[in-house]
């Protein structure tokens, strides 16, 4: 529930899957990842997927450093809470590319945003969720009604996949999918100033700092020794117009 009450949104028809270049320095890393548009109904057709994303997100909330939700002692962040928050509208899920045998050309190793004729199950290719899910993000209205053309997104990269440039790829793809989902612009309400990587990422993608909120979050310290109040940036960017067809 927001300050405006419940912000309702209907999910969009499936958008085409796309491929994105991944520049990772880790040994034998995939050269690309594919991104797939899911809703809760479509995601639940893949056994264990939503449960896995729920678990990763709940662990992120437990760390208490990036999202404002708080899990109090003795409480659990339930699947129903996760479904209602994260899958309220549209979710984009990134799948790591498979290793291509030497000497073969992978047709999915293509420029950013290239549409591909491959389904989510085919991209997963029998791997476990832990092995192949690079990350995901939701897209939904930031405001209701007359301001619902401005969206918000929430990004999630499993800890095992961090440090390999995946967050940057997800952010670039957001600028592709946001307008195709019907939105004109994006607002991030709470980008905590100590989340330096995120701040630099949105600055690099030409987001504007619309304001700074003092003491916006009571976050756990990185060293685990207590909590501290942290300011947050509000970021805004208008999406580029879609190409004429």
mmCIF file of C-alpha atoms in Angstrom:
data_model
loop_
_atom_site.group_PDB
_atom_site.id
_atom_site.type_symbol
_atom_site.label_atom_id
_atom_site.label_comp_id
_atom_site.label_asym_id
_atom_site.label_seq_id
_atom_site.Cartn_x
_atom_site.Cartn_y
_atom_site.Cartn_z
ATOM 1 C CA UNK A 1 0.000 0.000 0.000
ATOM 2 C CA UNK A 2 1.413 3.387 -1.013
ATOM 3 C CA UNK A 3 0.615 6.884 0.266
ATOM 4 C CA UNK A 4 -1.928 6.982 -2.568
ATOM 5 C CA UNK A 5 -3.581 3.717 -1.555
ATOM 6 C CA UNK A 6 -3.328 0.614 -3.694
ATOM 7 C CA UNK A 7 -1.816 1.363 -7.106
ATOM 8 C CA UNK A 8 -3.371 -1.063 -9.524
ATOM 9 C CA UNK A 9 -1.883 -2.100 -12.822
ATOM 10 C CA UNK A 10 -2.760 -4.696 -15.393
ATOM 11 C CA UNK A 11 0.053 -6.772 -16.835
ATOM 12 C CA UNK A 12 0.984 -6.312 -20.445
ATOM 13 C CA UNK A 13 0.894 -8.817 -23.273
ATOM 14 C CA UNK A 14 4.230 -10.646 -23.566
ATOM 15 C CA UNK A 15 6.966 -8.578 -25.162
ATOM 16 C CA UNK A 16 9.632 -10.241 -27.332
ATOM 17 C CA UNK A 17 12.659 -11.702 -25.598
ATOM 18 C CA UNK A 18 15.947 -9.932 -26.256
ATOM 19 C CA UNK A 19 19.661 -10.593 -25.940
ATOM 20 C CA UNK A 20 22.219 -8.322 -24.245
ATOM 21 C CA UNK A 21 26.001 -8.297 -24.194
ATOM 22 C CA UNK A 22 27.624 -9.191 -20.885
ATOM 23 C CA UNK A 23 31.176 -8.008 -20.278
ATOM 24 C CA UNK A 24 32.417 -10.127 -17.375
ATOM 25 C CA UNK A 25 36.012 -10.740 -16.349
ATOM 26 C CA UNK A 26 35.303 -14.065 -14.659
ATOM 27 C CA UNK A 27 36.718 -17.156 -16.312
ATOM 28 C CA UNK A 28 34.415 -18.968 -18.742
ATOM 29 C CA UNK A 29 31.677 -16.367 -18.198
ATOM 30 C CA UNK A 30 28.822 -16.193 -20.707
ATOM 31 C CA UNK A 31 29.151 -13.459 -23.302
ATOM 32 C CA UNK A 32 25.489 -12.493 -23.135
ATOM 33 C CA UNK A 33 22.242 -12.917 -21.285
ATOM 34 C CA UNK A 34 18.688 -13.077 -22.552
ATOM 35 C CA UNK A 35 15.793 -11.177 -21.013
ATOM 36 C CA UNK A 36 12.244 -12.493 -20.879
ATOM 37 C CA UNK A 37 8.984 -10.737 -20.027
ATOM 38 C CA UNK A 38 6.950 -12.618 -17.416
ATOM 39 C CA UNK A 39 3.904 -12.077 -15.267
ATOM 40 C CA UNK A 40 2.997 -14.113 -12.201
ATOM 41 C CA UNK A 41 0.710 -16.401 -14.204
ATOM 42 C CA UNK A 42 3.413 -17.095 -16.774
ATOM 43 C CA UNK A 43 6.181 -17.445 -14.188
ATOM 44 C CA UNK A 44 4.238 -20.018 -12.181
ATOM 45 C CA UNK A 45 4.289 -22.339 -15.187
ATOM 46 C CA UNK A 46 7.971 -22.946 -14.410
ATOM 47 C CA UNK A 47 8.115 -25.023 -11.194
ATOM 48 C CA UNK A 48 10.214 -23.445 -8.475
ATOM 49 C CA UNK A 49 11.023 -20.196 -10.296
ATOM 50 C CA UNK A 50 8.877 -17.840 -8.222
ATOM 51 C CA UNK A 51 9.873 -19.662 -5.034
ATOM 52 C CA UNK A 52 13.525 -19.096 -5.932
ATOM 53 C CA UNK A 53 13.038 -15.397 -6.663
ATOM 54 C CA UNK A 54 11.035 -15.044 -3.438
ATOM 55 C CA UNK A 55 13.866 -16.596 -1.443
ATOM 56 C CA UNK A 56 16.511 -14.338 -3.015
ATOM 57 C CA UNK A 57 14.404 -11.238 -2.432
ATOM 58 C CA UNK A 58 13.613 -12.178 1.179
ATOM 59 C CA UNK A 59 17.335 -12.608 1.837
ATOM 60 C CA UNK A 60 17.949 -9.165 0.324
ATOM 61 C CA UNK A 61 15.388 -7.654 2.698
ATOM 62 C CA UNK A 62 17.045 -9.440 5.618
ATOM 63 C CA UNK A 63 20.329 -7.702 4.751
ATOM 64 C CA UNK A 64 18.514 -4.403 5.242
ATOM 65 C CA UNK A 65 20.685 -2.237 3.011
ATOM 66 C CA UNK A 66 18.864 -1.612 -0.282
ATOM 67 C CA UNK A 67 15.059 -1.870 0.078
ATOM 68 C CA UNK A 68 12.921 -0.063 2.702
ATOM 69 C CA UNK A 69 10.876 -3.119 3.717
ATOM 70 C CA UNK A 70 11.832 -4.528 7.103
ATOM 71 C CA UNK A 71 11.500 -8.093 8.327
ATOM 72 C CA UNK A 72 11.173 -7.929 12.093
ATOM 73 C CA UNK A 73 12.519 -10.642 14.416
ATOM 74 C CA UNK A 74 10.235 -13.654 14.394
ATOM 75 C CA UNK A 75 8.564 -12.595 11.145
ATOM 76 C CA UNK A 76 8.795 -14.122 7.689
ATOM 77 C CA UNK A 77 8.434 -12.483 4.315
ATOM 78 C CA UNK A 78 5.828 -14.753 2.797
ATOM 79 C CA UNK A 79 5.307 -15.855 -0.799
ATOM 80 C CA UNK A 80 1.978 -14.044 -0.888
ATOM 81 C CA UNK A 81 3.682 -10.793 0.185
ATOM 82 C CA UNK A 82 6.328 -11.262 -2.481
ATOM 83 C CA UNK A 83 3.777 -12.058 -5.187
ATOM 84 C CA UNK A 84 1.703 -8.978 -4.337
ATOM 85 C CA UNK A 85 4.733 -6.657 -4.301
ATOM 86 C CA UNK A 86 7.147 -7.972 -6.916
ATOM 87 C CA UNK A 87 4.715 -9.506 -9.394
ATOM 88 C CA UNK A 88 2.089 -6.767 -9.158
ATOM 89 C CA UNK A 89 2.503 -6.105 -12.881
ATOM 90 C CA UNK A 90 5.399 -6.967 -15.200
ATOM 91 C CA UNK A 91 8.703 -8.681 -14.423
ATOM 92 C CA UNK A 92 11.736 -9.044 -16.673
ATOM 93 C CA UNK A 93 13.902 -12.066 -15.913
ATOM 94 C CA UNK A 94 17.478 -12.388 -17.188
ATOM 95 C CA UNK A 95 18.950 -15.783 -18.056
ATOM 96 C CA UNK A 96 22.680 -16.319 -18.491
ATOM 97 C CA UNK A 97 23.674 -17.467 -21.961
ATOM 98 C CA UNK A 98 24.909 -21.011 -22.398
ATOM 99 C CA UNK A 99 28.523 -21.702 -23.279
ATOM 100 C CA UNK A 100 28.944 -22.158 -27.019
ATOM 101 C CA UNK A 101 31.238 -24.979 -28.190
ATOM 102 C CA UNK A 102 34.497 -23.727 -29.699
ATOM 103 C CA UNK A 103 34.255 -22.983 -33.379
ATOM 104 C CA UNK A 104 30.493 -22.397 -33.405
ATOM 105 C CA UNK A 105 28.719 -19.064 -33.725
ATOM 106 C CA UNK A 106 26.005 -18.439 -31.148
ATOM 107 C CA UNK A 107 23.064 -16.632 -32.800
ATOM 108 C CA UNK A 108 22.114 -15.055 -29.465
ATOM 109 C CA UNK A 109 25.530 -13.369 -29.133
ATOM 110 C CA UNK A 110 24.163 -10.240 -30.839
ATOM 111 C CA UNK A 111 23.909 -6.477 -30.230
ATOM 112 C CA UNK A 112 21.949 -5.223 -27.224
ATOM 113 C CA UNK A 113 18.195 -5.375 -27.602
ATOM 114 C CA UNK A 114 18.185 -7.819 -30.503
ATOM 115 C CA UNK A 115 14.898 -9.722 -30.536
ATOM 116 C CA UNK A 116 15.256 -13.480 -30.348
ATOM 117 C CA UNK A 117 12.831 -16.262 -31.113
ATOM 118 C CA UNK A 118 13.498 -18.320 -28.018
ATOM 119 C CA UNK A 119 11.251 -19.120 -25.103
ATOM 120 C CA UNK A 120 12.146 -18.875 -21.439
ATOM 121 C CA UNK A 121 12.334 -22.656 -21.002
ATOM 122 C CA UNK A 122 14.647 -22.983 -23.988
ATOM 123 C CA UNK A 123 16.929 -20.261 -22.626
ATOM 124 C CA UNK A 124 17.103 -22.025 -19.254
ATOM 125 C CA UNK A 125 18.052 -25.223 -21.054
ATOM 126 C CA UNK A 126 17.565 -27.605 -18.147
ATOM 127 C CA UNK A 127 19.842 -25.716 -15.763
ATOM 128 C CA UNK A 128 18.909 -25.012 -12.155
ATOM 129 C CA UNK A 129 17.585 -21.570 -11.265
ATOM 130 C CA UNK A 130 20.732 -20.971 -9.214
ATOM 131 C CA UNK A 131 22.876 -21.723 -12.259
ATOM 132 C CA UNK A 132 21.084 -19.672 -14.874
ATOM 133 C CA UNK A 133 19.083 -16.794 -13.352
ATOM 134 C CA UNK A 134 21.235 -13.680 -13.682
ATOM 135 C CA UNK A 135 18.698 -11.336 -12.100
ATOM 136 C CA UNK A 136 15.333 -9.700 -12.603
ATOM 137 C CA UNK A 137 13.376 -6.499 -12.122
ATOM 138 C CA UNK A 138 9.749 -5.505 -11.822
ATOM 139 C CA UNK A 139 8.161 -2.589 -13.672
ATOM 140 C CA UNK A 140 4.969 -0.990 -12.389
ATOM 141 C CA UNK A 141 3.373 2.458 -12.037
ATOM 142 C CA UNK A 142 5.005 4.688 -9.471
ATOM 143 C CA UNK A 143 1.796 6.675 -9.052
ATOM 144 C CA UNK A 144 -1.889 5.962 -9.711
ATOM 145 C CA UNK A 145 -4.307 7.298 -12.271
ATOM 146 C CA UNK A 146 -3.296 10.585 -13.842
ATOM 147 C CA UNK A 147 0.391 9.979 -13.123
ATOM 148 C CA UNK A 148 0.500 6.268 -13.950
ATOM 149 C CA UNK A 149 2.538 6.978 -17.096
ATOM 150 C CA UNK A 150 5.577 7.227 -14.781
ATOM 151 C CA UNK A 151 6.918 3.860 -13.685
ATOM 152 C CA UNK A 152 9.166 2.473 -11.013
ATOM 153 C CA UNK A 153 11.396 -0.604 -11.074
ATOM 154 C CA UNK A 154 13.020 -2.812 -8.469
ATOM 155 C CA UNK A 155 16.167 -4.743 -9.348
ATOM 156 C CA UNK A 156 17.434 -8.005 -7.910
ATOM 157 C CA UNK A 157 20.678 -9.858 -8.641
ATOM 158 C CA UNK A 158 21.413 -13.023 -6.636
ATOM 159 C CA UNK A 159 24.573 -12.623 -4.535
ATOM 160 C CA UNK A 160 26.286 -15.431 -6.446
ATOM 161 C CA UNK A 161 25.911 -13.447 -9.670
ATOM 162 C CA UNK A 162 27.092 -10.073 -8.389
ATOM 163 C CA UNK A 163 30.290 -8.323 -9.414
ATOM 164 C CA UNK A 164 30.035 -9.365 -13.058
ATOM 165 C CA UNK A 165 28.277 -6.388 -14.623
ATOM 166 C CA UNK A 166 24.805 -7.918 -14.618
ATOM 167 C CA UNK A 167 23.219 -4.940 -12.840
ATOM 168 C CA UNK A 168 24.447 -2.649 -15.596
ATOM 169 C CA UNK A 169 22.939 -4.889 -18.280
ATOM 170 C CA UNK A 170 19.589 -5.029 -16.465
ATOM 171 C CA UNK A 171 19.577 -1.237 -16.178
ATOM 172 C CA UNK A 172 20.247 -0.788 -19.902
ATOM 173 C CA UNK A 173 17.496 -3.222 -20.745
ATOM 174 C CA UNK A 174 15.097 -1.278 -18.515
ATOM 175 C CA UNK A 175 15.465 1.706 -20.845
ATOM 176 C CA UNK A 176 14.414 -0.643 -23.661
ATOM 177 C CA UNK A 177 11.456 -2.308 -21.958
ATOM 178 C CA UNK A 178 10.056 0.625 -19.957
ATOM 179 C CA UNK A 179 8.640 2.538 -22.930
ATOM 180 C CA UNK A 180 7.528 -0.678 -24.623
ATOM 181 C CA UNK A 181 5.423 -1.408 -21.563
ATOM 182 C CA UNK A 182 3.674 1.903 -22.184
ATOM 183 C CA UNK A 183 5.486 4.223 -19.776
ATOM 184 C CA UNK A 184 6.782 7.702 -20.539
ATOM 185 C CA UNK A 185 9.309 8.087 -17.729
ATOM 186 C CA UNK A 186 10.830 6.480 -14.657
ATOM 187 C CA UNK A 187 11.256 7.534 -11.041
ATOM 188 C CA UNK A 188 13.315 5.790 -8.383
ATOM 189 C CA UNK A 189 12.028 6.972 -5.026
ATOM 190 C CA UNK A 190 14.797 5.730 -2.743
ATOM 191 C CA UNK A 191 18.321 5.201 -4.024
ATOM 192 C CA UNK A 192 20.302 5.260 -0.806
ATOM 193 C CA UNK A 193 23.383 7.438 -1.138
ATOM 194 C CA UNK A 194 25.658 4.744 0.286
ATOM 195 C CA UNK A 195 24.655 2.410 -2.556
ATOM 196 C CA UNK A 196 27.466 3.901 -4.614
ATOM 197 C CA UNK A 197 27.293 1.386 -7.460
ATOM 198 C CA UNK A 198 23.601 2.071 -8.020
ATOM 199 C CA UNK A 199 24.040 5.850 -7.841
ATOM 200 C CA UNK A 200 26.853 5.744 -10.412
ATOM 201 C CA UNK A 201 24.845 3.436 -12.649
ATOM 202 C CA UNK A 202 21.814 5.719 -12.880
ATOM 203 C CA UNK A 203 24.018 8.782 -13.321
ATOM 204 C CA UNK A 204 25.793 7.047 -16.216
ATOM 205 C CA UNK A 205 22.415 6.361 -17.846
ATOM 206 C CA UNK A 206 21.484 10.064 -17.721
ATOM 207 C CA UNK A 207 19.024 9.929 -14.849
ATOM 208 C CA UNK A 208 18.534 13.264 -13.111
ATOM 209 C CA UNK A 209 18.803 13.687 -9.355
ATOM 210 C CA UNK A 210 15.392 15.174 -8.657
ATOM 211 C CA UNK A 211 16.022 15.564 -4.952
ATOM 212 C CA UNK A 212 17.745 14.281 -1.830
ATOM 213 C CA UNK A 213 15.742 12.993 1.137
ATOM 214 C CA UNK A 214 17.575 13.355 4.468
ATOM 215 C CA UNK A 215 17.613 10.310 6.761
ATOM 216 C CA UNK A 216 15.417 8.405 4.329
ATOM 217 C CA UNK A 217 16.383 4.930 5.477
ATOM 218 C CA UNK A 218 17.321 3.238 8.743
ATOM 219 C CA UNK A 219 19.714 0.721 7.239
ATOM 220 C CA UNK A 220 21.927 -1.975 8.600
ATOM 221 C CA UNK A 221 25.594 -1.089 8.483
ATOM 222 C CA UNK A 222 27.727 -2.986 5.999
ATOM 223 C CA UNK A 223 29.896 -4.398 8.794
ATOM 224 C CA UNK A 224 26.804 -5.712 10.587
ATOM 225 C CA UNK A 225 27.462 -3.561 13.651
ATOM 226 C CA UNK A 226 24.137 -1.822 14.209
ATOM 227 C CA UNK A 227 22.094 0.529 12.049
ATOM 228 C CA UNK A 228 22.361 4.068 10.744
ATOM 229 C CA UNK A 229 20.159 6.658 9.054
ATOM 230 C CA UNK A 230 21.084 7.222 5.407
ATOM 231 C CA UNK A 231 19.966 9.876 2.903
ATOM 232 C CA UNK A 232 18.435 8.828 -0.419
ATOM 233 C CA UNK A 233 18.383 10.266 -3.914
ATOM 234 C CA UNK A 234 15.238 10.506 -6.019
ATOM 235 C CA UNK A 235 16.194 9.777 -9.638
ATOM 236 C CA UNK A 236 14.149 10.664 -12.739
ATOM 237 C CA UNK A 237 14.514 10.060 -16.436
ATOM 238 C CA UNK A 238 12.184 10.398 -19.382
ATOM 239 C CA UNK A 239 12.450 7.425 -21.712
ATOM 240 C CA UNK A 240 13.628 7.901 -25.276
ATOM 241 C CA UNK A 241 10.776 7.854 -27.807
ATOM 242 C CA UNK A 242 10.198 4.513 -29.471
ATOM 243 C CA UNK A 243 11.379 4.238 -33.080
ATOM 244 C CA UNK A 244 8.693 4.914 -35.654
ATOM 245 C CA UNK A 245 7.308 1.788 -37.296
#
